[in-house]
Amino acid sequence: MRPRHFRPAGAMRGEIRVPGDKSISHRSIMLGALAVGETRVTGLLEGEDVLSTAAAMRAMGARVEREDIGEWVVNGVGVGALLQPQAPLDMGNSGTSTRLLMGLVASHAIEATFVGDASLSKRPMGRVIEPLSRMGAAFDSAEGGRLPLTVRGASPAVPIEYRLPVASAQVKSAVLLAALNTPGITTVVEPVPTRDHSERMLRGFGAELEVEEIDGANGPERVIRLRGEAELRPQVIEVPGDPSSAAFFIVGALIIPGSELLIRNVGLNPTRAGLIGVLRDMGGRIDEENPRVVGGEPVADLRVFHSPLKGIEVDPALAPSMIDEFPVFFVAAALAEGRTVTSGLDELRVKESDRLSAMAAALTLAGASVTENEDGLVIHGTRGDPLPGTGGPIATHLDHRIAMAMAIAGMASVKGVEVDDTRPIATSFPVFEELLEGVTQ
Ligand code: S3P
């Protein structure tokens, strides 16, 4: 464990550039590994989760290397040509690596075993086992569809039409990646839109993929069709900055008096940018500068000003577009004026930790007023006053986003917050602490 006390701080000022998007980084390596030839990637997130994906793709035959100038080069084997890994694939803490790679293996004539850390080994994999079994893959897993887990791929796999029972980009992507080496057309129906990086990137790599919007019982639904036995062409990719990493600094600058922070290179794909709209509705001033397109994704620099925030009722329909941002959003709510109500967040209970109970416990220790409901938190904010708690230590449960959210809470507190373990931060944002020190006065 590497504990750290995050002290109350003065304003956040200056500028930072956030590292590459985690979701896009994983997919750059996976799709590069399935294209024949050389894919070059700049701005790749060099966090532990993405490095787990890189190691797994190497174990299945691709060459994945970092060049001196920080550019990554992936030499792919081609769809259908993944090799049998010789040892279990260690996924560390990464649910995205595990679920997406299960999809890849599911339609190749290979067998792979996935292992992970204590957090990942508690997470449900049944949600991907179910559609991938229908496509013909076979699974052995620990109880309840958990890791360690072995996938025996089907060859040929069977195309399916699959309606997502949970709003999950990981499940959608697992089926689409399996579909790449499956003859015929695989269809995924998405009742609630989730991040669409897989669709954008699969198209970019030359897959035949179409998305149709149809009227569903509860609003528009997306129908995604992918033609299998695809041939992917290598690409040059520039990974935009990760909005989920920027989120910690956005909230920090909003809640710490005197702050004005420029955050460069923030990906603003609408399926990811829900937090920014909600914070603006609470009164937060977040200006967009220099809007542009990077790697097929909308990007801008964000200038964030300290702002008095007002509590809000968050529309549960927004949850997928800010699903990873709730831990730090709860910190913003804890400093706002009045009551913030969230609901429809059952998925937060199966992230790297149970984020509803972890954040309820951590914020309560930090002195916030929090009620934990089955599917959300209700928070009464301090109206801008620093959190008055004793400072912990708070338990991160191997969850990077709990550690970073509570680091920000510590900076907006009277006595600081003691975070029990900062090591998990390296899974998604290795330079977080360095950037934080650089901008706080
Ligand atoms: C991700 C999808 C989300 C998100 C995760 C990354 C992805 O998970 O929480 O951090 O890259 O597809 P779910 O699909 O399980 O919601």
Tab-separated table of C-alpha atoms and ligand atoms in Angstrom:
chain	number	residue	atom	x	y	z
A	1	MET	CA	0.000	0.000	0.000
A	2	ARG	CA	1.184	3.545	-0.688
A	3	PRO	CA	-0.818	5.911	1.537
A	4	ARG	CA	-0.779	9.655	1.052
A	5	HIS	CA	-2.258	12.651	2.787
A	6	PHE	CA	-3.765	15.127	0.312
A	7	ARG	CA	-3.621	18.521	2.016
A	8	PRO	CA	-5.945	21.458	1.647
A	9	ALA	CA	-4.563	23.543	-1.180
A	10	GLY	CA	-4.694	26.999	-2.618
A	11	ALA	CA	-6.099	27.732	-6.042
A	12	MET	CA	-5.467	25.547	-9.094
A	13	ARG	CA	-3.832	27.731	-11.716
A	14	GLY	CA	-1.815	27.308	-14.884
A	15	GLU	CA	-2.290	24.676	-17.548
A	16	ILE	CA	-2.028	20.940	-17.996
A	17	ARG	CA	-2.407	18.506	-20.860
A	18	VAL	CA	-4.245	15.304	-20.066
A	19	PRO	CA	-2.857	11.948	-21.226
A	20	GLY	CA	-4.469	9.806	-23.897
A	21	ASP	CA	-7.938	8.345	-23.645
A	22	LYS	CA	-7.928	4.913	-22.019
A	23	SER	CA	-10.776	3.458	-24.087
A	24	ILE	CA	-9.254	4.615	-27.375
A	25	SER	CA	-5.769	3.463	-26.337
A	26	HIS	CA	-6.959	-0.098	-25.667
A	27	ARG	CA	-8.772	-0.215	-28.990
A	28	SER	CA	-5.794	1.224	-30.917
A	29	ILE	CA	-3.644	-1.698	-29.822
A	30	MET	CA	-6.310	-4.350	-30.331
A	31	LEU	CA	-7.356	-3.172	-33.793
A	32	GLY	CA	-3.741	-2.523	-34.782
A	33	ALA	CA	-2.996	-6.119	-33.808
A	34	LEU	CA	-5.775	-7.320	-36.136
A	35	ALA	CA	-4.671	-5.275	-39.150
A	36	VAL	CA	-1.963	-6.667	-41.400
A	37	GLY	CA	0.932	-4.195	-41.377
A	38	GLU	CA	2.086	-1.302	-39.255
A	39	THR	CA	-0.238	0.883	-37.179
A	40	ARG	CA	1.370	3.937	-35.546
A	41	VAL	CA	-0.148	5.483	-32.442
A	42	THR	CA	0.731	8.812	-30.826
A	43	GLY	CA	-0.640	9.975	-27.494
A	44	LEU	CA	-1.234	6.420	-26.296
A	45	LEU	CA	-2.036	6.261	-22.580
A	46	GLU	CA	0.890	4.472	-20.948
A	47	GLY	CA	-1.123	3.345	-17.934
A	48	GLU	CA	-1.007	-0.152	-16.482
A	49	ASP	CA	-4.388	-1.130	-17.958
A	50	VAL	CA	-3.300	-0.338	-21.502
A	51	LEU	CA	0.046	-2.053	-20.939
A	52	SER	CA	-1.906	-5.190	-19.947
A	53	THR	CA	-3.659	-5.051	-23.322
A	54	ALA	CA	-0.314	-4.571	-25.092
A	55	ALA	CA	1.213	-7.584	-23.311
A	56	ALA	CA	-1.797	-9.748	-24.180
A	57	MET	CA	-1.671	-8.810	-27.864
A	58	ARG	CA	2.049	-9.651	-27.912
A	59	ALA	CA	1.259	-13.018	-26.327
A	60	MET	CA	-1.164	-13.610	-29.237
A	61	GLY	CA	1.352	-12.814	-31.943
A	62	ALA	CA	1.351	-9.050	-32.576
A	63	ARG	CA	4.413	-6.850	-32.268
A	64	VAL	CA	3.661	-3.918	-29.994
A	65	GLU	CA	6.556	-1.581	-29.291
A	66	ARG	CA	7.225	1.868	-27.940
A	67	GLU	CA	9.689	3.910	-29.948
A	68	ASP	CA	12.025	6.476	-28.400
A	69	ILE	CA	9.902	9.459	-29.349
A	70	GLY	CA	6.949	8.047	-27.424
A	71	GLU	CA	5.198	6.763	-30.512
A	72	TRP	CA	3.828	3.216	-30.411
A	73	VAL	CA	4.056	0.829	-33.314
A	74	VAL	CA	1.776	-2.171	-33.667
A	75	ASN	CA	2.443	-4.825	-36.297
A	76	GLY	CA	-0.720	-6.832	-36.660
A	77	VAL	CA	-1.305	-10.462	-37.570
A	78	GLY	CA	-4.676	-10.002	-39.306
A	79	VAL	CA	-8.220	-10.978	-38.370
A	80	GLY	CA	-8.372	-14.745	-37.861
A	81	ALA	CA	-4.642	-15.152	-37.253
A	82	LEU	CA	-4.261	-14.582	-33.499
A	83	LEU	CA	-1.931	-17.157	-31.956
A	84	GLN	CA	-2.579	-19.355	-28.965
A	85	PRO	CA	-1.056	-17.608	-25.900
A	86	GLN	CA	1.407	-19.851	-24.085
A	87	ALA	CA	0.592	-18.637	-20.565
A	88	PRO	CA	-2.403	-17.085	-18.759
A	89	LEU	CA	-3.052	-13.470	-19.780
A	90	ASP	CA	-2.627	-11.203	-16.757
A	91	MET	CA	-5.204	-8.429	-17.017
A	92	GLY	CA	-4.151	-6.722	-13.764
A	93	ASN	CA	-6.966	-4.333	-12.764
A	94	SER	CA	-8.416	-3.866	-16.248
A	95	GLY	CA	-12.013	-4.812	-16.972
A	96	THR	CA	-11.849	-3.248	-20.432
A	97	SER	CA	-8.860	-5.385	-21.453
A	98	THR	CA	-10.544	-8.522	-20.137
A	99	ARG	CA	-13.976	-8.077	-21.667
A	100	LEU	CA	-12.805	-6.848	-25.071
A	101	LEU	CA	-10.112	-9.525	-25.376
A	102	MET	CA	-12.618	-12.226	-24.407
A	103	GLY	CA	-14.515	-11.076	-27.492
A	104	LEU	CA	-11.444	-11.305	-29.702
A	105	VAL	CA	-10.520	-14.794	-28.506
A	106	ALA	CA	-14.142	-16.007	-28.781
A	107	SER	CA	-14.050	-16.239	-32.587
A	108	HIS	CA	-10.481	-17.501	-33.012
A	109	ALA	CA	-9.452	-21.179	-32.893
A	110	ILE	CA	-7.432	-20.614	-29.724
A	111	GLU	CA	-7.834	-20.962	-26.000
A	112	ALA	CA	-6.847	-18.276	-23.498
A	113	THR	CA	-6.976	-18.006	-19.731
A	114	PHE	CA	-7.535	-14.606	-18.118
A	115	VAL	CA	-6.340	-13.778	-14.595
A	116	GLY	CA	-6.409	-10.486	-12.694
A	117	ASP	CA	-5.988	-8.715	-9.361
A	118	ALA	CA	-8.360	-8.960	-6.395
A	119	SER	CA	-10.613	-6.182	-7.725
A	120	LEU	CA	-10.919	-7.579	-11.251
A	121	SER	CA	-11.473	-11.099	-9.883
A	122	LYS	CA	-14.669	-9.886	-8.194
A	123	ARG	CA	-16.160	-8.348	-11.336
A	124	PRO	CA	-18.955	-10.035	-13.319
A	125	MET	CA	-17.977	-11.499	-16.692
A	126	GLY	CA	-21.332	-13.266	-17.250
A	127	ARG	CA	-22.459	-10.251	-19.270
A	128	VAL	CA	-19.898	-11.109	-21.975
A	129	ILE	CA	-19.913	-14.881	-21.473
A	130	GLU	CA	-23.610	-14.914	-22.371
A	131	PRO	CA	-23.500	-13.383	-25.900
A	132	LEU	CA	-20.119	-14.938	-26.717
A	133	SER	CA	-21.462	-18.402	-25.772
A	134	ARG	CA	-24.307	-17.842	-28.219
A	135	MET	CA	-21.657	-17.187	-30.857
A	136	GLY	CA	-20.188	-20.606	-30.069
A	137	ALA	CA	-17.344	-19.917	-27.622
A	138	ALA	CA	-16.943	-22.106	-24.524
A	139	PHE	CA	-16.050	-20.852	-21.046
A	140	ASP	CA	-14.734	-22.200	-17.745
A	141	SER	CA	-14.741	-19.672	-14.973
A	142	ALA	CA	-14.598	-19.253	-11.229
A	143	GLU	CA	-17.975	-19.121	-9.508
A	144	GLY	CA	-20.421	-16.554	-10.814
A	145	GLY	CA	-18.626	-16.041	-14.124
A	146	ARG	CA	-15.559	-14.499	-12.529
A	147	LEU	CA	-11.803	-14.680	-13.127
A	148	PRO	CA	-9.753	-16.833	-13.459
A	149	LEU	CA	-11.577	-17.689	-16.655
A	150	THR	CA	-10.729	-19.713	-19.767
A	151	VAL	CA	-12.224	-19.014	-23.204
A	152	ARG	CA	-12.171	-21.590	-26.009
A	153	GLY	CA	-12.884	-19.766	-29.207
A	154	ALA	CA	-15.296	-21.074	-31.859
A	155	SER	CA	-14.185	-21.532	-35.435
A	156	PRO	CA	-16.229	-20.597	-37.292
A	157	ALA	CA	-18.253	-18.560	-34.814
A	158	VAL	CA	-21.951	-17.911	-35.412
A	159	PRO	CA	-23.299	-14.410	-36.105
A	160	ILE	CA	-25.985	-13.322	-33.659
A	161	GLU	CA	-28.399	-10.485	-33.141
A	162	TYR	CA	-27.893	-9.275	-29.603
A	163	ARG	CA	-29.861	-6.729	-27.632
A	164	LEU	CA	-27.748	-5.336	-24.798
A	165	PRO	CA	-29.409	-6.040	-21.436
A	166	VAL	CA	-27.084	-3.540	-19.661
A	167	ALA	CA	-25.844	-0.209	-20.985
A	168	SER	CA	-22.244	-1.307	-21.470
A	169	ALA	CA	-19.758	-0.298	-24.135
A	170	GLN	CA	-17.570	-3.181	-23.016
A	171	VAL	CA	-20.257	-5.757	-23.777
A	172	LYS	CA	-21.101	-4.077	-27.086
A	173	SER	CA	-17.424	-3.993	-28.025
A	174	ALA	CA	-16.799	-7.612	-27.004
A	175	VAL	CA	-19.535	-8.765	-29.416
A	176	LEU	CA	-18.338	-6.460	-32.222
A	177	LEU	CA	-14.734	-7.652	-31.835
A	178	ALA	CA	-15.882	-11.292	-31.904
A	179	ALA	CA	-17.926	-10.422	-35.015
A	180	LEU	CA	-14.778	-9.375	-36.890
A	181	ASN	CA	-13.831	-13.028	-37.441
A	182	THR	CA	-17.378	-14.369	-37.692
A	183	PRO	CA	-18.871	-15.058	-41.134
A	184	GLY	CA	-21.961	-12.999	-41.995
A	185	ILE	CA	-23.508	-10.059	-40.216
A	186	THR	CA	-23.547	-9.681	-36.451
A	187	THR	CA	-26.041	-7.189	-35.037
A	188	VAL	CA	-25.940	-5.405	-31.685
A	189	VAL	CA	-28.964	-3.410	-30.555
A	190	GLU	CA	-28.249	-0.705	-28.037
A	191	PRO	CA	-31.352	0.571	-26.215
A	192	VAL	CA	-29.269	3.249	-24.452
A	193	PRO	CA	-26.294	4.761	-26.283
A	194	THR	CA	-22.877	4.124	-24.729
A	195	ARG	CA	-19.416	5.325	-25.770
A	196	ASP	CA	-19.023	4.712	-29.496
A	197	HIS	CA	-15.232	4.538	-29.883
A	198	SER	CA	-15.358	0.935	-31.133
A	199	GLU	CA	-17.760	1.837	-33.923
A	200	ARG	CA	-15.756	4.910	-34.987
A	201	MET	CA	-12.451	3.062	-34.923
A	202	LEU	CA	-13.671	-0.134	-36.588
A	203	ARG	CA	-14.898	2.006	-39.471
A	204	GLY	CA	-11.589	3.870	-39.517
A	205	PHE	CA	-9.758	0.539	-39.824
A	206	GLY	CA	-11.943	-0.348	-42.804
A	207	ALA	CA	-14.539	-2.695	-41.313
A	208	GLU	CA	-17.979	-2.727	-42.925
A	209	LEU	CA	-20.037	-1.361	-40.042
A	210	GLU	CA	-23.285	0.514	-40.156
A	211	VAL	CA	-25.291	2.196	-37.435
A	212	GLU	CA	-29.005	2.791	-37.756
A	213	GLU	CA	-31.152	4.785	-35.332
A	214	ILE	CA	-34.613	3.345	-34.817
A	215	ASP	CA	-37.546	4.274	-32.589
A	216	GLY	CA	-37.653	2.077	-29.520
A	217	ALA	CA	-40.254	1.806	-26.767
A	218	ASN	CA	-38.287	4.269	-24.597
A	219	GLY	CA	-36.757	6.509	-27.232
A	220	PRO	CA	-34.231	6.097	-30.038
A	221	GLU	CA	-32.187	2.883	-30.156
A	222	ARG	CA	-29.011	2.164	-32.071
A	223	VAL	CA	-28.702	-0.886	-34.279
A	224	ILE	CA	-25.096	-1.709	-35.153
A	225	ARG	CA	-24.323	-4.204	-37.911
A	226	LEU	CA	-20.849	-5.512	-38.669
A	227	ARG	CA	-19.903	-7.777	-41.587
A	228	GLY	CA	-17.483	-10.431	-40.444
A	229	GLU	CA	-14.333	-11.928	-41.869
A	230	ALA	CA	-13.247	-8.329	-42.069
A	231	GLU	CA	-9.939	-7.179	-43.429
A	232	LEU	CA	-8.557	-4.338	-41.358
A	233	ARG	CA	-6.111	-1.808	-42.791
A	234	PRO	CA	-3.365	-0.402	-40.543
A	235	GLN	CA	-3.849	3.214	-39.439
A	236	VAL	CA	-2.021	6.240	-38.109
A	237	ILE	CA	-3.824	7.192	-34.897
A	238	GLU	CA	-3.593	10.228	-32.669
A	239	VAL	CA	-5.266	9.468	-29.348
A	240	PRO	CA	-7.163	12.458	-27.908
A	241	GLY	CA	-6.879	13.321	-24.197
A	242	ASP	CA	-9.041	11.417	-21.741
A	243	PRO	CA	-12.118	13.324	-20.510
A	244	SER	CA	-12.322	10.895	-17.595
A	245	SER	CA	-8.851	12.011	-16.445
A	246	ALA	CA	-9.611	15.686	-17.111
A	247	ALA	CA	-12.668	15.309	-14.851
A	248	PHE	CA	-10.573	15.366	-11.650
A	249	PHE	CA	-9.012	18.686	-12.611
A	250	ILE	CA	-12.285	20.153	-13.872
A	251	VAL	CA	-13.943	19.488	-10.530
A	252	GLY	CA	-10.846	20.583	-8.578
A	253	ALA	CA	-10.735	23.946	-10.349
A	254	LEU	CA	-14.504	24.480	-9.933
A	255	ILE	CA	-14.521	23.870	-6.171
A	256	ILE	CA	-11.226	25.452	-5.026
A	257	PRO	CA	-11.551	29.235	-4.639
A	258	GLY	CA	-9.346	31.406	-6.838
A	259	SER	CA	-8.804	28.694	-9.478
A	260	GLU	CA	-8.478	29.237	-13.190
A	261	LEU	CA	-7.081	26.218	-14.991
A	262	LEU	CA	-6.543	25.496	-18.676
A	263	ILE	CA	-6.841	21.784	-19.482
A	264	ARG	CA	-5.583	21.069	-22.969
A	265	ASN	CA	-6.552	18.263	-25.308
A	266	VAL	CA	-9.806	17.032	-23.763
A	267	GLY	CA	-11.842	14.538	-25.809
A	268	LEU	CA	-15.458	15.706	-26.010
A	269	ASN	CA	-17.192	12.820	-27.748
A	270	PRO	CA	-20.866	13.351	-26.788
A	271	THR	CA	-21.095	9.763	-25.501
A	272	ARG	CA	-18.426	10.701	-22.915
A	273	ALA	CA	-19.008	14.361	-22.102
A	274	GLY	CA	-22.061	14.165	-19.807
A	275	LEU	CA	-20.199	15.497	-16.768
A	276	ILE	CA	-19.434	18.850	-18.359
A	277	GLY	CA	-23.096	19.596	-19.108
A	278	VAL	CA	-24.191	18.611	-15.602
A	279	LEU	CA	-21.499	20.763	-13.962
A	280	ARG	CA	-22.530	23.699	-16.161
A	281	ASP	CA	-26.155	23.179	-15.100
A	282	MET	CA	-24.922	23.426	-11.489
A	283	GLY	CA	-23.367	26.807	-12.274
A	284	GLY	CA	-19.848	25.727	-13.211
A	285	ARG	CA	-17.980	27.894	-15.717
A	286	ILE	CA	-16.189	25.655	-18.209
A	287	ASP	CA	-15.193	27.415	-21.440
A	288	GLU	CA	-14.243	25.520	-24.599
A	289	GLU	CA	-11.335	26.889	-26.606
A	290	ASN	CA	-9.728	25.805	-29.844
A	291	PRO	CA	-12.290	23.136	-30.821
A	292	ARG	CA	-10.869	20.633	-33.294
A	293	VAL	CA	-11.002	17.002	-34.390
A	294	VAL	CA	-8.282	14.600	-33.221
A	295	GLY	CA	-8.257	10.933	-34.261
A	296	GLY	CA	-11.861	11.247	-35.497
A	297	GLU	CA	-13.056	12.584	-32.142
A	298	PRO	CA	-14.100	16.130	-31.125
A	299	VAL	CA	-11.492	17.720	-28.829
A	300	ALA	CA	-11.102	21.153	-27.177
A	301	ASP	CA	-9.061	22.909	-24.522
A	302	LEU	CA	-11.143	23.634	-21.441
A	303	ARG	CA	-10.708	26.749	-19.313
A	304	VAL	CA	-12.266	26.133	-15.917
A	305	PHE	CA	-13.006	28.844	-13.330
A	306	HIS	CA	-13.826	28.491	-9.662
A	307	SER	CA	-17.634	28.702	-9.490
A	308	PRO	CA	-20.235	28.434	-6.755
A	309	LEU	CA	-22.169	25.236	-7.548
A	310	LYS	CA	-25.820	24.472	-6.848
A	311	GLY	CA	-27.145	20.976	-6.091
A	312	ILE	CA	-28.980	19.222	-8.891
A	313	GLU	CA	-31.069	16.159	-9.684
A	314	VAL	CA	-29.071	14.233	-12.288
A	315	ASP	CA	-31.149	12.674	-15.071
A	316	PRO	CA	-30.387	8.917	-14.937
A	317	ALA	CA	-30.432	8.879	-18.765
A	318	LEU	CA	-27.133	10.801	-18.635
A	319	ALA	CA	-25.406	8.069	-16.623
A	320	PRO	CA	-23.708	6.229	-19.523
A	321	SER	CA	-22.153	9.476	-20.799
A	322	MET	CA	-20.492	10.158	-17.431
A	323	ILE	CA	-20.312	6.652	-15.972
A	324	ASP	CA	-16.652	6.848	-14.877
A	325	GLU	CA	-16.970	10.420	-13.602
A	326	PHE	CA	-19.401	9.822	-10.733
A	327	PRO	CA	-16.759	9.452	-7.992
A	328	VAL	CA	-15.427	12.943	-8.644
A	329	PHE	CA	-18.890	14.293	-9.445
A	330	PHE	CA	-19.931	13.268	-5.901
A	331	VAL	CA	-17.062	15.421	-4.611
A	332	ALA	CA	-18.411	18.411	-6.576
A	333	ALA	CA	-21.871	17.720	-5.103
A	334	ALA	CA	-20.380	17.625	-1.590
A	335	LEU	CA	-19.153	21.222	-2.045
A	336	ALA	CA	-22.288	22.536	-3.780
A	337	GLU	CA	-25.123	24.473	-2.224
A	338	GLY	CA	-28.104	22.269	-1.382
A	339	ARG	CA	-29.033	18.766	-2.329
A	340	THR	CA	-27.765	16.649	-5.226
A	341	VAL	CA	-29.702	13.495	-6.090
A	342	THR	CA	-28.426	10.688	-8.311
A	343	SER	CA	-30.243	7.493	-9.274
A	344	GLY	CA	-30.111	4.704	-11.863
A	345	LEU	CA	-26.461	4.045	-11.034
A	346	ASP	CA	-26.566	0.290	-10.314
A	347	GLU	CA	-23.630	-0.184	-12.706
A	348	LEU	CA	-21.387	1.766	-10.306
A	349	ARG	CA	-21.568	-1.182	-7.936
A	350	VAL	CA	-19.637	-3.414	-10.369
A	351	LYS	CA	-16.792	-1.093	-11.375
A	352	GLU	CA	-13.236	-1.450	-10.023
A	353	SER	CA	-14.973	-1.194	-6.637
A	354	ASP	CA	-18.565	-0.687	-5.517
A	355	ARG	CA	-18.304	3.021	-6.193
A	356	LEU	CA	-21.582	3.942	-4.477
A	357	SER	CA	-20.592	2.437	-1.141
A	358	ALA	CA	-16.895	3.365	-1.474
A	359	MET	CA	-17.681	7.036	-2.174
A	360	ALA	CA	-20.449	7.191	0.461
A	361	ALA	CA	-17.996	5.891	3.078
A	362	ALA	CA	-15.085	8.053	1.915
A	363	LEU	CA	-17.046	11.300	1.671
A	364	THR	CA	-18.703	10.680	5.035
A	365	LEU	CA	-15.233	10.319	6.603
A	366	ALA	CA	-14.230	13.546	4.899
A	367	GLY	CA	-17.171	15.266	6.591
A	368	ALA	CA	-19.803	15.320	3.833
A	369	SER	CA	-23.471	14.556	4.380
A	370	VAL	CA	-24.281	11.514	2.214
A	371	THR	CA	-27.157	9.035	2.042
A	372	GLU	CA	-26.562	5.836	0.105
A	373	ASN	CA	-29.570	4.451	-1.763
A	374	GLU	CA	-29.746	1.218	-3.734
A	375	ASP	CA	-28.995	2.945	-7.053
A	376	GLY	CA	-27.476	6.317	-6.202
A	377	LEU	CA	-26.313	8.816	-3.583
A	378	VAL	CA	-28.047	11.849	-2.126
A	379	ILE	CA	-25.577	14.496	-1.002
A	380	HIS	CA	-26.123	17.706	0.949
A	381	GLY	CA	-23.346	20.099	0.013
A	382	THR	CA	-21.375	22.517	2.200
A	383	ARG	CA	-22.097	25.583	0.041
A	384	GLY	CA	-18.448	25.942	-0.788
A	385	ASP	CA	-17.095	25.491	2.726
A	386	PRO	CA	-14.166	23.083	2.936
A	387	LEU	CA	-15.080	19.549	4.036
A	388	PRO	CA	-14.722	19.425	7.829
A	389	GLY	CA	-13.969	15.692	8.387
A	390	THR	CA	-11.153	14.116	10.327
A	391	GLY	CA	-9.432	13.025	7.172
A	392	GLY	CA	-9.669	9.265	7.050
A	393	PRO	CA	-7.862	7.099	6.171
A	394	ILE	CA	-10.299	6.406	3.361
A	395	ALA	CA	-10.351	2.996	1.629
A	396	THR	CA	-9.756	2.992	-2.144
A	397	HIS	CA	-10.469	-0.763	-2.645
A	398	LEU	CA	-7.924	-0.972	-5.512
A	399	ASP	CA	-9.939	1.653	-7.404
A	400	HIS	CA	-7.972	4.432	-9.125
A	401	ARG	CA	-10.960	6.725	-9.439
A	402	ILE	CA	-11.783	6.554	-5.712
A	403	ALA	CA	-8.161	7.490	-4.934
A	404	MET	CA	-8.130	10.457	-7.349
A	405	ALA	CA	-11.601	11.710	-6.397
A	406	MET	CA	-10.657	11.711	-2.718
A	407	ALA	CA	-7.345	13.430	-3.471
A	408	ILE	CA	-9.400	16.292	-4.923
A	409	ALA	CA	-11.736	16.186	-1.909
A	410	GLY	CA	-8.677	16.502	0.337
A	411	MET	CA	-7.650	19.688	-1.405
A	412	ALA	CA	-11.067	21.185	-0.664
A	413	SER	CA	-11.069	20.193	3.020
A	414	VAL	CA	-10.060	21.702	6.350
A	415	LYS	CA	-7.609	19.019	7.461
A	416	GLY	CA	-6.867	17.104	4.281
A	417	VAL	CA	-7.789	13.529	3.350
A	418	GLU	CA	-5.654	10.471	3.984
A	419	VAL	CA	-5.941	8.080	1.005
A	420	ASP	CA	-4.962	4.547	2.065
A	421	ASP	CA	-3.381	3.535	-1.246
A	422	THR	CA	-2.384	5.651	-4.245
A	423	ARG	CA	-0.876	2.791	-6.286
A	424	PRO	CA	-4.063	2.117	-8.324
A	425	ILE	CA	-3.808	5.616	-9.852
A	426	ALA	CA	-1.154	4.235	-12.210
A	427	THR	CA	-3.729	2.033	-13.926
A	428	SER	CA	-5.250	5.009	-15.775
A	429	PHE	CA	-3.395	8.234	-14.935
A	430	PRO	CA	0.253	7.692	-13.964
A	431	VAL	CA	1.082	11.431	-13.994
A	432	PHE	CA	-1.916	12.513	-11.888
A	433	GLU	CA	0.024	13.425	-8.739
A	434	GLU	CA	2.722	15.215	-10.709
A	435	LEU	CA	0.174	17.318	-12.618
A	436	LEU	CA	-1.685	18.099	-9.389
A	437	GLU	CA	1.474	19.381	-7.721
A	438	GLY	CA	2.274	21.492	-10.776
A	439	VAL	CA	-0.999	23.439	-10.738
A	440	THR	CA	-1.748	23.885	-7.040
A	441	GLN	CA	-0.477	27.027	-5.317
B	1	S3P	C1	-15.272	1.289	-21.151
B	1	S3P	C2	-16.604	1.172	-20.873
B	1	S3P	C3	-17.200	1.460	-19.544
B	1	S3P	C4	-16.242	2.224	-18.646
B	1	S3P	C5	-14.844	1.680	-18.714
B	1	S3P	C6	-14.308	1.727	-20.125
B	1	S3P	C7	-14.792	0.981	-22.512
B	1	S3P	O1	-17.517	0.246	-18.918
B	1	S3P	O2	-16.691	2.204	-17.318
B	1	S3P	O3	-13.989	2.419	-17.866
B	1	S3P	O4	-13.642	1.335	-22.844
B	1	S3P	O5	-15.550	0.378	-23.269
B	1	S3P	P1	-18.948	-0.467	-19.121
B	1	S3P	O6	-19.094	-0.779	-20.534
B	1	S3P	O7	-18.903	-1.715	-18.300
B	1	S3P	O8	-19.943	0.528	-18.608
